[in-house]
């Protein structure tokens, strides 16, 4: 760590934010597990995946929280590094599993025709996995120069990210062309949420380029990651739930219509 | 901490009260999860939210309990501060999530028309969130003067509180005008419970103004918060359950009536 100490306020801000994240993941986990019966049967798989994502993320945040606590010792009112490294790799391990699953949530809740669905699933999950894996070697490199390992791996990782955005905006847009207006709006919103939250990670990744280091930057990054993860997992899952609810409603209207005309 | 030690009785009173609170949250969690199938389908969402609230609060009370234990060491029959700060911020983190959710429980269980419902939901949850967030800067300020940070933020935080009371008493009153007498009574009761329990928090907040400090005041506050949280979350959730039950009954009577006249 490239700083000598954290103030009590800095340490606690991260500590409390991580605890909030654990609580948010736990709460969302309960919600997705229990509320899956409120949507039609074919949308329950997505809600189960949502519950996996926040369950796994909750576990990792518990680990990150413990690691944060072990990495500092309170001395004379300051939190100084204890010598135990703060293990941030949990985040990458988490993303490796959860980010592809976020793509699964989105594709499966749309209940597209089987072939379209499995083609999208395959491509989006592989791209999401590559995006995370390719970022990692750069993240752990110490270099701060643009044309260095960090820059190289960061650029490589951006390729699948751009591909995902392309698929979500262009291909998925076409695939839901015949759905209700409200559903289109919901899908547009979840796409924007994806862009906004996933967009935070490359910014954090580039922090060393702007000489953002030291205690203040660390606190900013940790809080930023936590907020981004809450939005990208709990918030995203709630939007998946809203889509599942809307599609259930449409299905019911259709069935009633068919019964009425039969 | 502005006191030198807690007696064994003082320490244990808080310790036992917090453990009781964890047990109450856990018990309520199980109840809301399992009993949701005893009410009509459209009221289950509220019971799920009730289970989230007590689940999240249970997690936080577990943390507060651990923090309380770590903050004191038993020496010569007295509990003296260990140097580890007692982290009370968990309460605010908890309220930030759970207090808006309490508003969601109440609005959704009434099954009002969609537009009325989403307007109430938006305004009440935002007001509840603001109420908590605005109180925090005052809570952590050390000042004890009336015209100080504590007074300023406390006053700001009161504005959304008053707004919530207005919405609950005036708007919600109108919205349920055509419901059964028993339901109106239940809603009146839950409103009073809200006022009585939420009313405790500003009183605790103002404790420093009355020179309430020291070990006795700390014990009083911690026990007070725990009792208020049990009533405002478990008790409140049980009243939501009663409303859901009553509405289920009314719905069934209506269906039977329709069948009889058909």
Coordinates of C-alpha atoms in Angstrom, one line a residue:
Chain A
X1 CA 0.0 0.0 0.0
X2 CA 1.4 3.3 -1.0
X3 CA 0.1 5.3 2.0
X4 CA 1.1 5.4 5.6
X5 CA -2.3 5.4 7.3
X6 CA -6.1 5.9 7.0
X7 CA -7.9 8.2 9.3
X8 CA -10.7 6.7 11.4
X9 CA -13.2 8.4 9.1
X10 CA -11.6 6.9 6.0
X11 CA -11.3 3.4 7.4
X12 CA -14.9 3.5 8.7
X13 CA -16.3 4.9 5.5
X14 CA -15.0 1.8 3.6
X15 CA -15.9 -0.6 6.4
X16 CA -19.5 0.7 6.6
X17 CA -19.9 0.7 2.8
X18 CA -18.8 -2.9 2.6
X19 CA -21.1 -3.9 5.4
X20 CA -23.9 -2.1 3.5
X21 CA -23.0 -4.0 0.4
X22 CA -23.2 -7.3 2.3
X23 CA -26.6 -6.3 3.6
X24 CA -27.8 -5.3 0.2
X25 CA -26.6 -8.6 -1.3
X26 CA -28.2 -10.6 1.5
X27 CA -31.5 -8.7 1.2
X28 CA -31.5 -9.2 -2.6
X29 CA -30.7 -12.8 -2.2
X30 CA -33.8 -13.4 0.0
X31 CA -35.9 -11.3 -2.3
X32 CA -34.9 -13.2 -5.5
X33 CA -35.3 -16.6 -3.8
X34 CA -38.7 -15.9 -2.3
X35 CA -40.2 -13.7 -5.0
X36 CA -39.5 -16.1 -7.9
X37 CA -43.0 -17.6 -7.3
X38 CA -44.6 -14.2 -8.1
X39 CA -43.5 -14.5 -11.8
X40 CA -44.5 -17.0 -14.5
X41 CA -42.8 -20.3 -14.5
X42 CA -40.6 -19.7 -17.5
X43 CA -39.1 -16.6 -15.9
X44 CA -38.1 -18.2 -12.6
X45 CA -34.8 -19.5 -14.0
X46 CA -33.7 -15.9 -14.4
X47 CA -34.6 -15.0 -10.8
X48 CA -32.7 -18.1 -9.6
X49 CA -29.7 -16.8 -11.5
X50 CA -30.2 -13.4 -9.9
X51 CA -30.1 -15.0 -6.5
X52 CA -26.9 -16.9 -7.4
X53 CA -25.2 -13.6 -8.4
X54 CA -26.0 -11.7 -5.2
X55 CA -25.4 -14.8 -3.1
X56 CA -21.9 -15.3 -4.6
X57 CA -21.2 -11.5 -4.4
X58 CA -22.4 -11.5 -0.8
X59 CA -19.9 -14.2 0.1
X60 CA -17.1 -12.4 -1.6
X61 CA -18.0 -9.1 0.1
X62 CA -17.9 -10.9 3.4
X63 CA -14.3 -12.0 2.5
X64 CA -13.3 -8.5 1.3
X65 CA -14.7 -7.0 4.5
X66 CA -12.7 -9.4 6.6
X67 CA -9.6 -8.8 4.6
X68 CA -10.1 -5.0 5.0
X69 CA -10.4 -5.4 8.8
X70 CA -7.2 -7.6 9.0
X71 CA -5.2 -5.2 6.8
X72 CA -5.2 -2.3 9.3
X73 CA -4.5 -1.9 13.0
X74 CA -5.9 1.0 15.1
X75 CA -3.0 2.9 16.7
X76 CA -3.2 6.3 18.2
X77 CA -6.4 7.0 16.5
X78 CA -5.1 6.1 13.1
X79 CA -5.5 2.9 11.0
X80 CA -2.0 1.8 9.9
X81 CA -1.3 -1.1 7.6
X82 CA -0.9 -4.3 9.6
X83 CA 1.3 -6.0 7.1
X84 CA -1.5 -8.3 6.1
X85 CA -2.2 -7.5 2.4
X86 CA -5.7 -6.2 1.6
X87 CA -6.9 -8.9 -0.8
X88 CA -8.6 -7.2 -3.7
X89 CA -8.4 -10.3 -6.0
X90 CA -11.7 -11.5 -4.5
X91 CA -13.3 -8.9 -6.7
X92 CA -11.9 -10.5 -9.9
X93 CA -12.8 -14.0 -8.7
X94 CA -16.3 -12.7 -8.0
X95 CA -16.6 -11.0 -11.4
X96 CA -15.4 -14.1 -13.3
X97 CA -18.4 -15.9 -12.0
X98 CA -21.1 -13.3 -11.6
X99 CA -20.6 -11.1 -14.7
X100 CA -21.3 -13.9 -17.2
X101 CA -24.3 -14.8 -15.0
X102 CA -25.6 -11.3 -15.4
X103 CA -25.8 -11.9 -19.1
X104 CA -27.6 -15.2 -18.5
X105 CA -30.2 -13.4 -16.4
X106 CA -30.9 -10.9 -19.2
X107 CA -31.1 -13.4 -22.1
X108 CA -33.2 -16.0 -20.3
X109 CA -35.8 -13.5 -18.9
X110 CA -36.6 -12.4 -22.4
X111 CA -37.8 -16.0 -23.3
X112 CA -36.6 -15.6 -26.9
X113 CA -36.9 -18.5 -29.4
X114 CA -34.5 -21.2 -28.4
X115 CA -31.9 -20.8 -31.2
X116 CA -31.7 -17.1 -30.8
X117 CA -31.4 -17.5 -27.1
X118 CA -28.6 -20.0 -27.0
X119 CA -26.6 -18.2 -29.6
X120 CA -26.8 -14.9 -27.5
X121 CA -26.1 -16.8 -24.3
X122 CA -23.0 -18.5 -25.7
X123 CA -21.5 -15.3 -27.1
X124 CA -22.4 -13.0 -24.3
X125 CA -21.1 -15.2 -21.5
X126 CA -17.8 -16.0 -23.3
X127 CA -17.3 -12.3 -24.0
X128 CA -18.1 -11.3 -20.4
X129 CA -15.6 -14.0 -19.1
X130 CA -12.9 -12.8 -21.5
X131 CA -13.5 -9.2 -20.5
X132 CA -12.8 -10.0 -16.8
X133 CA -9.9 -12.4 -17.4
X134 CA -8.1 -10.1 -19.7
X135 CA -8.3 -7.2 -17.3
X136 CA -6.7 -9.1 -14.4
X137 CA -3.0 -9.2 -15.5
X138 CA -3.1 -5.5 -16.0
X139 CA -4.8 -4.9 -12.7
X140 CA -2.0 -6.6 -10.7
X141 CA 0.8 -5.0 -12.7
X142 CA 2.5 -2.2 -10.8
X143 CA 3.3 -0.1 -13.9
X144 CA 1.6 3.2 -14.4
X145 CA 2.7 4.0 -18.0
X146 CA 0.2 4.0 -20.7
X147 CA 2.1 1.6 -23.0
X148 CA 2.7 -1.0 -20.4
X149 CA 1.1 -4.2 -19.2
X150 CA -1.8 -2.3 -17.7
X151 CA -2.5 -0.5 -20.9
X152 CA -2.1 -3.6 -23.0
X153 CA -4.4 -5.9 -21.0
X154 CA -6.9 -3.0 -20.4
X155 CA -7.2 -2.5 -24.2
X156 CA -7.6 -6.3 -24.8
X157 CA -10.3 -6.4 -22.1
X158 CA -12.1 -3.5 -23.8
X159 CA -12.6 -5.5 -27.0
X160 CA -15.2 -8.0 -25.5
X161 CA -16.8 -5.1 -23.5
X162 CA -17.5 -3.2 -26.8
X163 CA -18.7 -6.5 -28.4
X164 CA -21.2 -6.9 -25.5
X165 CA -22.4 -3.4 -25.9
X166 CA -22.9 -4.1 -29.6
X167 CA -24.8 -7.2 -29.0
X168 CA -27.0 -5.6 -26.4
X169 CA -27.8 -2.5 -28.4
X170 CA -28.1 -3.9 -31.9
X171 CA -28.9 -7.6 -31.8
X172 CA -31.0 -7.6 -28.7
X173 CA -32.8 -4.5 -29.9
X174 CA -33.9 -6.4 -33.0
X175 CA -34.8 -9.5 -31.0
X176 CA -37.4 -7.7 -28.9
X177 CA -38.9 -5.7 -31.7
X178 CA -42.3 -7.3 -31.4
X179 CA -42.6 -6.9 -27.6
X180 CA -44.8 -4.4 -25.7
X181 CA -43.7 -0.8 -25.4
X182 CA -43.3 -1.1 -21.6
X183 CA -41.0 -4.1 -22.1
X184 CA -38.9 -2.2 -24.6
X185 CA -38.5 0.6 -22.1
X186 CA -37.5 -1.8 -19.4
X187 CA -34.8 -3.4 -21.6
X188 CA -33.6 0.0 -22.6
X189 CA -33.2 0.9 -18.9
X190 CA -31.4 -2.2 -18.0
X191 CA -29.0 -1.7 -20.9
X192 CA -28.3 1.8 -19.7
X193 CA -27.8 0.5 -16.2
X194 CA -25.3 -2.0 -17.5
X195 CA -23.4 0.7 -19.4
X196 CA -23.3 3.1 -16.5
X197 CA -22.3 0.6 -13.8
X198 CA -19.8 -1.5 -15.9
X199 CA -18.4 1.8 -17.1
X200 CA -17.2 2.6 -13.6
X201 CA -14.7 -0.4 -13.6
X202 CA -12.5 0.8 -16.5
X203 CA -12.4 4.3 -14.9
X204 CA -11.2 2.7 -11.6
X205 CA -8.8 0.6 -13.6
X206 CA -7.3 3.7 -15.2
X207 CA -6.9 5.5 -11.8
X208 CA -3.1 4.9 -11.7
X209 CA -2.7 6.9 -14.9
X210 CA -4.1 10.0 -13.3
X211 CA -1.7 9.6 -10.4
X212 CA -4.6 8.8 -8.2
X213 CA -3.0 6.9 -5.4
X214 CA -2.8 7.2 -1.7
X215 CA -5.4 6.9 1.0
X216 CA -8.0 9.1 -0.5
X217 CA -7.9 7.3 -3.8
X218 CA -8.1 3.9 -2.1
X219 CA -11.2 5.0 -0.2
X220 CA -12.8 6.4 -3.3
X221 CA -12.1 3.2 -5.3
X222 CA -13.4 0.9 -2.6
X223 CA -16.6 2.9 -2.1
X224 CA -17.0 3.2 -5.9
X225 CA -16.6 -0.5 -6.5
X226 CA -19.2 -1.2 -3.8
X227 CA -21.8 1.2 -5.2
X228 CA -21.2 -0.1 -8.7
X229 CA -21.6 -3.7 -7.5
X230 CA -24.8 -2.9 -5.6
X231 CA -26.3 -1.3 -8.7
X232 CA -24.9 -3.8 -11.2
X233 CA -26.1 -6.8 -9.2
X234 CA -29.0 -5.9 -6.9
X235 CA -30.4 -3.1 -9.0
X236 CA -29.9 -5.1 -12.2
X237 CA -31.6 -8.1 -10.6
X238 CA -34.6 -5.9 -9.6
X239 CA -34.9 -4.8 -13.2
X240 CA -34.8 -8.4 -14.3
X241 CA -37.6 -9.0 -11.8
X242 CA -39.6 -6.1 -13.3
X243 CA -39.1 -7.5 -16.8
X244 CA -40.3 -11.0 -15.6
X245 CA -43.3 -9.4 -14.0
X246 CA -44.2 -7.5 -17.1
X247 CA -43.8 -10.6 -19.3
X248 CA -45.9 -12.6 -16.9
X249 CA -48.7 -10.0 -17.1
X250 CA -48.5 -10.0 -20.9
X251 CA -48.7 -13.8 -21.0
X252 CA -51.8 -13.8 -18.7
X253 CA -53.5 -11.2 -20.8
X254 CA -52.9 -13.3 -23.9
X255 CA -54.3 -16.4 -22.2
X256 CA -57.4 -14.6 -21.1
X257 CA -57.8 -13.2 -24.6
X258 CA -57.5 -16.6 -26.1
X259 CA -60.0 -18.0 -23.6
X260 CA -62.4 -15.2 -24.4
X261 CA -62.3 -15.7 -28.1
X262 CA -62.4 -19.5 -27.9
Chain B
X1 CA -16.7 7.1 24.8
X2 CA -17.3 9.7 27.5
X3 CA -17.4 7.3 30.4
X4 CA -14.8 5.2 32.1
X5 CA -16.6 1.9 32.5
X6 CA -19.8 0.0 32.5
X7 CA -20.9 -2.1 35.4
X8 CA -21.5 -5.8 34.7
X9 CA -25.3 -5.2 34.9
X10 CA -25.1 -2.3 32.4
X11 CA -23.0 -4.2 29.9
X12 CA -25.1 -7.3 30.2
X13 CA -28.4 -5.4 29.9
X14 CA -27.4 -4.1 26.5
X15 CA -25.8 -7.4 25.5
X16 CA -28.9 -9.4 26.3
X17 CA -31.2 -6.8 24.7
X18 CA -29.2 -7.0 21.5
X19 CA -29.3 -10.8 21.5
X20 CA -33.1 -10.6 22.1
X21 CA -33.3 -8.3 19.1
X22 CA -31.4 -10.8 16.9
X23 CA -33.8 -13.5 18.0
X24 CA -36.8 -11.4 17.3
X25 CA -35.6 -10.5 13.8
X26 CA -34.7 -14.1 13.1
X27 CA -38.1 -15.4 14.3
X28 CA -40.0 -12.7 12.3
X29 CA -37.9 -13.6 9.2
X30 CA -38.9 -17.2 9.4
X31 CA -42.5 -16.2 10.0
X32 CA -42.8 -13.8 7.1
X33 CA -41.1 -16.2 4.7
X34 CA -43.2 -19.2 5.6
X35 CA -46.5 -17.5 6.3
X36 CA -46.6 -15.6 3.0
X37 CA -48.5 -18.5 1.5
X38 CA -51.3 -18.0 4.0
X39 CA -52.4 -14.7 2.3
X40 CA -53.7 -14.0 -1.2
X41 CA -51.2 -13.9 -4.0
X42 CA -51.2 -10.1 -4.5
X43 CA -50.2 -9.5 -0.9
X44 CA -47.2 -11.8 -0.9
X45 CA -44.9 -9.2 -2.2
X46 CA -45.4 -7.1 1.0
X47 CA -44.6 -10.1 3.2
X48 CA -41.5 -10.8 1.2
X49 CA -40.4 -7.2 1.8
X50 CA -41.2 -7.7 5.5
X51 CA -38.9 -10.7 5.5
X52 CA -36.1 -8.6 3.8
X53 CA -36.5 -5.9 6.4
X54 CA -36.1 -8.2 9.4
X55 CA -33.4 -10.2 7.6
X56 CA -31.3 -7.2 6.9
X57 CA -31.9 -5.8 10.4
X58 CA -31.0 -9.2 11.9
X59 CA -27.6 -9.1 10.0
X60 CA -26.9 -5.6 11.3
X61 CA -27.9 -6.4 14.9
X62 CA -25.4 -9.3 14.7
X63 CA -22.7 -6.9 13.7
X64 CA -23.7 -4.4 16.4
X65 CA -23.7 -7.1 18.9
X66 CA -20.2 -8.2 17.9
X67 CA -19.0 -4.6 17.9
X68 CA -20.4 -4.1 21.4
X69 CA -18.5 -7.2 22.6
X70 CA -15.3 -6.0 21.1
X71 CA -15.6 -2.5 22.5
X72 CA -15.2 -3.6 26.1
X73 CA -12.9 -5.7 28.2
X74 CA -13.8 -7.2 31.6
X75 CA -11.4 -6.1 34.2
X76 CA -11.8 -6.3 38.0
X77 CA -15.6 -6.9 37.6
X78 CA -16.0 -3.8 35.3
X79 CA -16.3 -3.4 31.6
X80 CA -13.8 -0.9 30.5
X81 CA -13.5 0.4 26.9
X82 CA -11.0 -1.8 24.9
X83 CA -10.0 0.9 22.5
X84 CA -12.0 -0.6 19.6
X85 CA -14.7 1.9 18.8
X86 CA -18.3 0.7 19.2
X87 CA -19.6 1.1 15.7
X88 CA -23.1 2.5 15.9
X89 CA -23.0 3.5 12.2
X90 CA -24.5 0.1 11.4
X91 CA -27.8 1.5 12.6
X92 CA -27.8 4.2 10.0
X93 CA -26.6 1.8 7.3
X94 CA -29.5 -0.4 8.3
X95 CA -32.1 2.3 8.4
X96 CA -31.0 3.6 5.0
X97 CA -32.1 0.3 3.5
X98 CA -34.9 -0.8 5.8
X99 CA -36.9 2.4 6.5
X100 CA -37.7 3.0 2.8
X101 CA -38.7 -0.7 2.6
X102 CA -41.1 -0.3 5.5
X103 CA -42.9 2.2 3.3
X104 CA -42.9 -0.3 0.4
X105 CA -44.5 -2.9 2.7
X106 CA -47.4 -0.6 3.6
X107 CA -48.2 0.8 0.2
X108 CA -48.0 -2.5 -1.6
X109 CA -50.2 -4.4 0.9
X110 CA -53.0 -2.0 0.2
X111 CA -53.2 -3.1 -3.4
X112 CA -54.2 0.4 -4.6
X113 CA -54.7 1.2 -8.3
X114 CA -51.3 1.1 -10.1
X115 CA -50.9 4.9 -10.6
X116 CA -51.8 5.9 -7.0
X117 CA -49.6 3.1 -5.7
X118 CA -46.5 4.0 -7.7
X119 CA -46.8 7.7 -6.9
X120 CA -47.1 7.0 -3.2
X121 CA -44.2 4.5 -3.4
X122 CA -41.9 6.9 -5.1
X123 CA -42.5 9.8 -2.8
X124 CA -42.6 7.8 0.5
X125 CA -39.4 5.8 -0.2
X126 CA -37.4 8.9 -1.3
X127 CA -38.7 10.9 1.7
X128 CA -37.7 8.0 4.0
X129 CA -34.2 7.8 2.5
X130 CA -33.7 11.5 2.8
X131 CA -34.9 11.5 6.4
X132 CA -32.1 9.0 7.3
X133 CA -29.3 10.4 5.2
X134 CA -29.9 13.9 6.4
X135 CA -29.8 12.8 10.1
X136 CA -26.4 11.2 9.8
X137 CA -24.0 14.2 9.5
X138 CA -25.6 15.5 12.7
X139 CA -25.4 12.2 14.5
X140 CA -21.7 11.9 14.0
X141 CA -21.0 15.5 14.9
X142 CA -19.7 16.0 18.4
X143 CA -21.4 19.3 19.1
X144 CA -24.0 19.6 21.8
X145 CA -25.3 23.1 21.1
X146 CA -28.7 23.6 19.6
X147 CA -27.6 25.8 16.8
X148 CA -24.9 23.6 15.6
X149 CA -24.4 20.8 13.0
X150 CA -26.5 18.4 15.0
X151 CA -29.4 20.9 15.2
X152 CA -29.1 21.8 11.5
X153 CA -29.1 18.3 10.1
X154 CA -31.7 17.2 12.7
X155 CA -34.0 19.9 11.5
X156 CA -33.4 19.1 7.8
X157 CA -34.1 15.4 8.5
X158 CA -37.4 16.4 10.2
X159 CA -38.8 17.9 7.0
X160 CA -39.2 14.5 5.2
X161 CA -40.4 12.9 8.4
X162 CA -43.3 15.5 8.6
X163 CA -43.9 14.9 4.9
X164 CA -44.2 11.2 5.5
X165 CA -46.7 11.7 8.3
X166 CA -48.7 14.0 6.1
X167 CA -48.9 11.5 3.3
X168 CA -49.8 8.6 5.7
X169 CA -52.5 10.6 7.5
X170 CA -54.0 12.7 4.7
X171 CA -53.4 11.0 1.4
X172 CA -53.4 7.4 2.5
X173 CA -56.5 8.1 4.6
X174 CA -58.3 9.2 1.4
X175 CA -57.0 6.3 -0.7
X176 CA -58.5 3.7 1.7
X177 CA -61.8 5.5 2.1
X178 CA -63.8 2.7 0.4
X179 CA -62.2 -0.1 2.3
X180 CA -63.9 -2.1 5.2
X181 CA -64.0 -0.6 8.7
X182 CA -61.7 -3.3 10.1
X183 CA -59.1 -2.5 7.4
X184 CA -59.3 1.2 8.3
X185 CA -58.7 0.4 11.9
X186 CA -55.7 -1.7 11.0
X187 CA -54.3 1.1 8.9
X188 CA -54.9 3.6 11.7
X189 CA -53.1 1.3 14.1
X190 CA -50.1 0.8 11.9
X191 CA -49.8 4.6 11.4
X192 CA -49.8 5.1 15.1
X193 CA -47.2 2.4 15.5
X194 CA -45.1 4.2 12.9
X195 CA -45.5 7.5 14.7
X196 CA -44.7 6.0 18.2
X197 CA -41.7 4.0 17.1
X198 CA -40.1 6.5 14.7
X199 CA -40.7 9.2 17.2
X200 CA -38.2 7.5 19.5
X201 CA -35.3 8.1 17.1
X202 CA -35.4 12.0 17.2
X203 CA -35.7 11.8 21.0
X204 CA -32.5 9.7 21.2
X205 CA -30.9 12.0 18.6
X206 CA -31.6 15.0 20.9
X207 CA -30.1 13.2 24.0
X208 CA -26.9 15.3 24.0
X209 CA -28.9 18.5 24.3
X210 CA -30.2 17.3 27.7
X211 CA -26.7 16.5 28.8
X212 CA -27.6 12.9 28.7
X213 CA -24.3 11.2 28.4
X214 CA -22.2 8.8 30.3
X215 CA -22.7 5.1 30.9
X216 CA -26.4 5.3 32.0
X217 CA -27.4 7.3 28.9
X218 CA -25.5 4.9 26.6
X219 CA -27.3 1.9 28.1
X220 CA -30.7 3.7 27.9
X221 CA -30.1 4.6 24.2
X222 CA -29.0 1.1 23.1
X223 CA -31.9 -0.6 24.8
X224 CA -34.3 2.1 23.5
X225 CA -33.0 1.7 19.9
X226 CA -33.4 -2.1 20.2
X227 CA -37.0 -1.9 21.5
X228 CA -37.9 0.7 18.9
X229 CA -36.4 -1.5 16.1
X230 CA -38.3 -4.6 17.3
X231 CA -41.6 -2.7 17.3
X232 CA -40.9 -0.8 14.1
X233 CA -39.8 -3.9 12.1
X234 CA -41.2 -7.1 13.6
X235 CA -44.4 -5.5 15.1
X236 CA -44.9 -3.5 12.0
X237 CA -44.5 -6.5 9.8
X238 CA -47.0 -8.4 11.9
X239 CA -49.5 -5.6 11.4
X240 CA -48.8 -5.7 7.6
X241 CA -49.6 -9.5 7.8
X242 CA -52.9 -8.7 9.6
X243 CA -53.8 -6.2 6.8
X244 CA -52.9 -8.8 4.2
X245 CA -55.1 -11.4 6.0
X246 CA -58.0 -9.0 6.2
X247 CA -57.8 -8.1 2.5
X248 CA -57.5 -11.8 1.5
X249 CA -60.7 -12.4 3.5
X250 CA -62.5 -9.5 1.8
X251 CA -61.4 -10.7 -1.6
X252 CA -62.7 -14.2 -0.9
X253 CA -66.0 -12.9 0.2
X254 CA -66.3 -10.8 -2.9
X255 CA -65.5 -13.8 -5.2
X256 CA -68.1 -15.9 -3.3
X257 CA -70.6 -13.1 -3.7
X258 CA -70.0 -12.9 -7.4
X259 CA -70.3 -16.6 -7.8
X260 CA -73.6 -16.6 -5.8
X261 CA -75.1 -13.9 -8.0
X262 CA -73.8 -15.4 -11.2

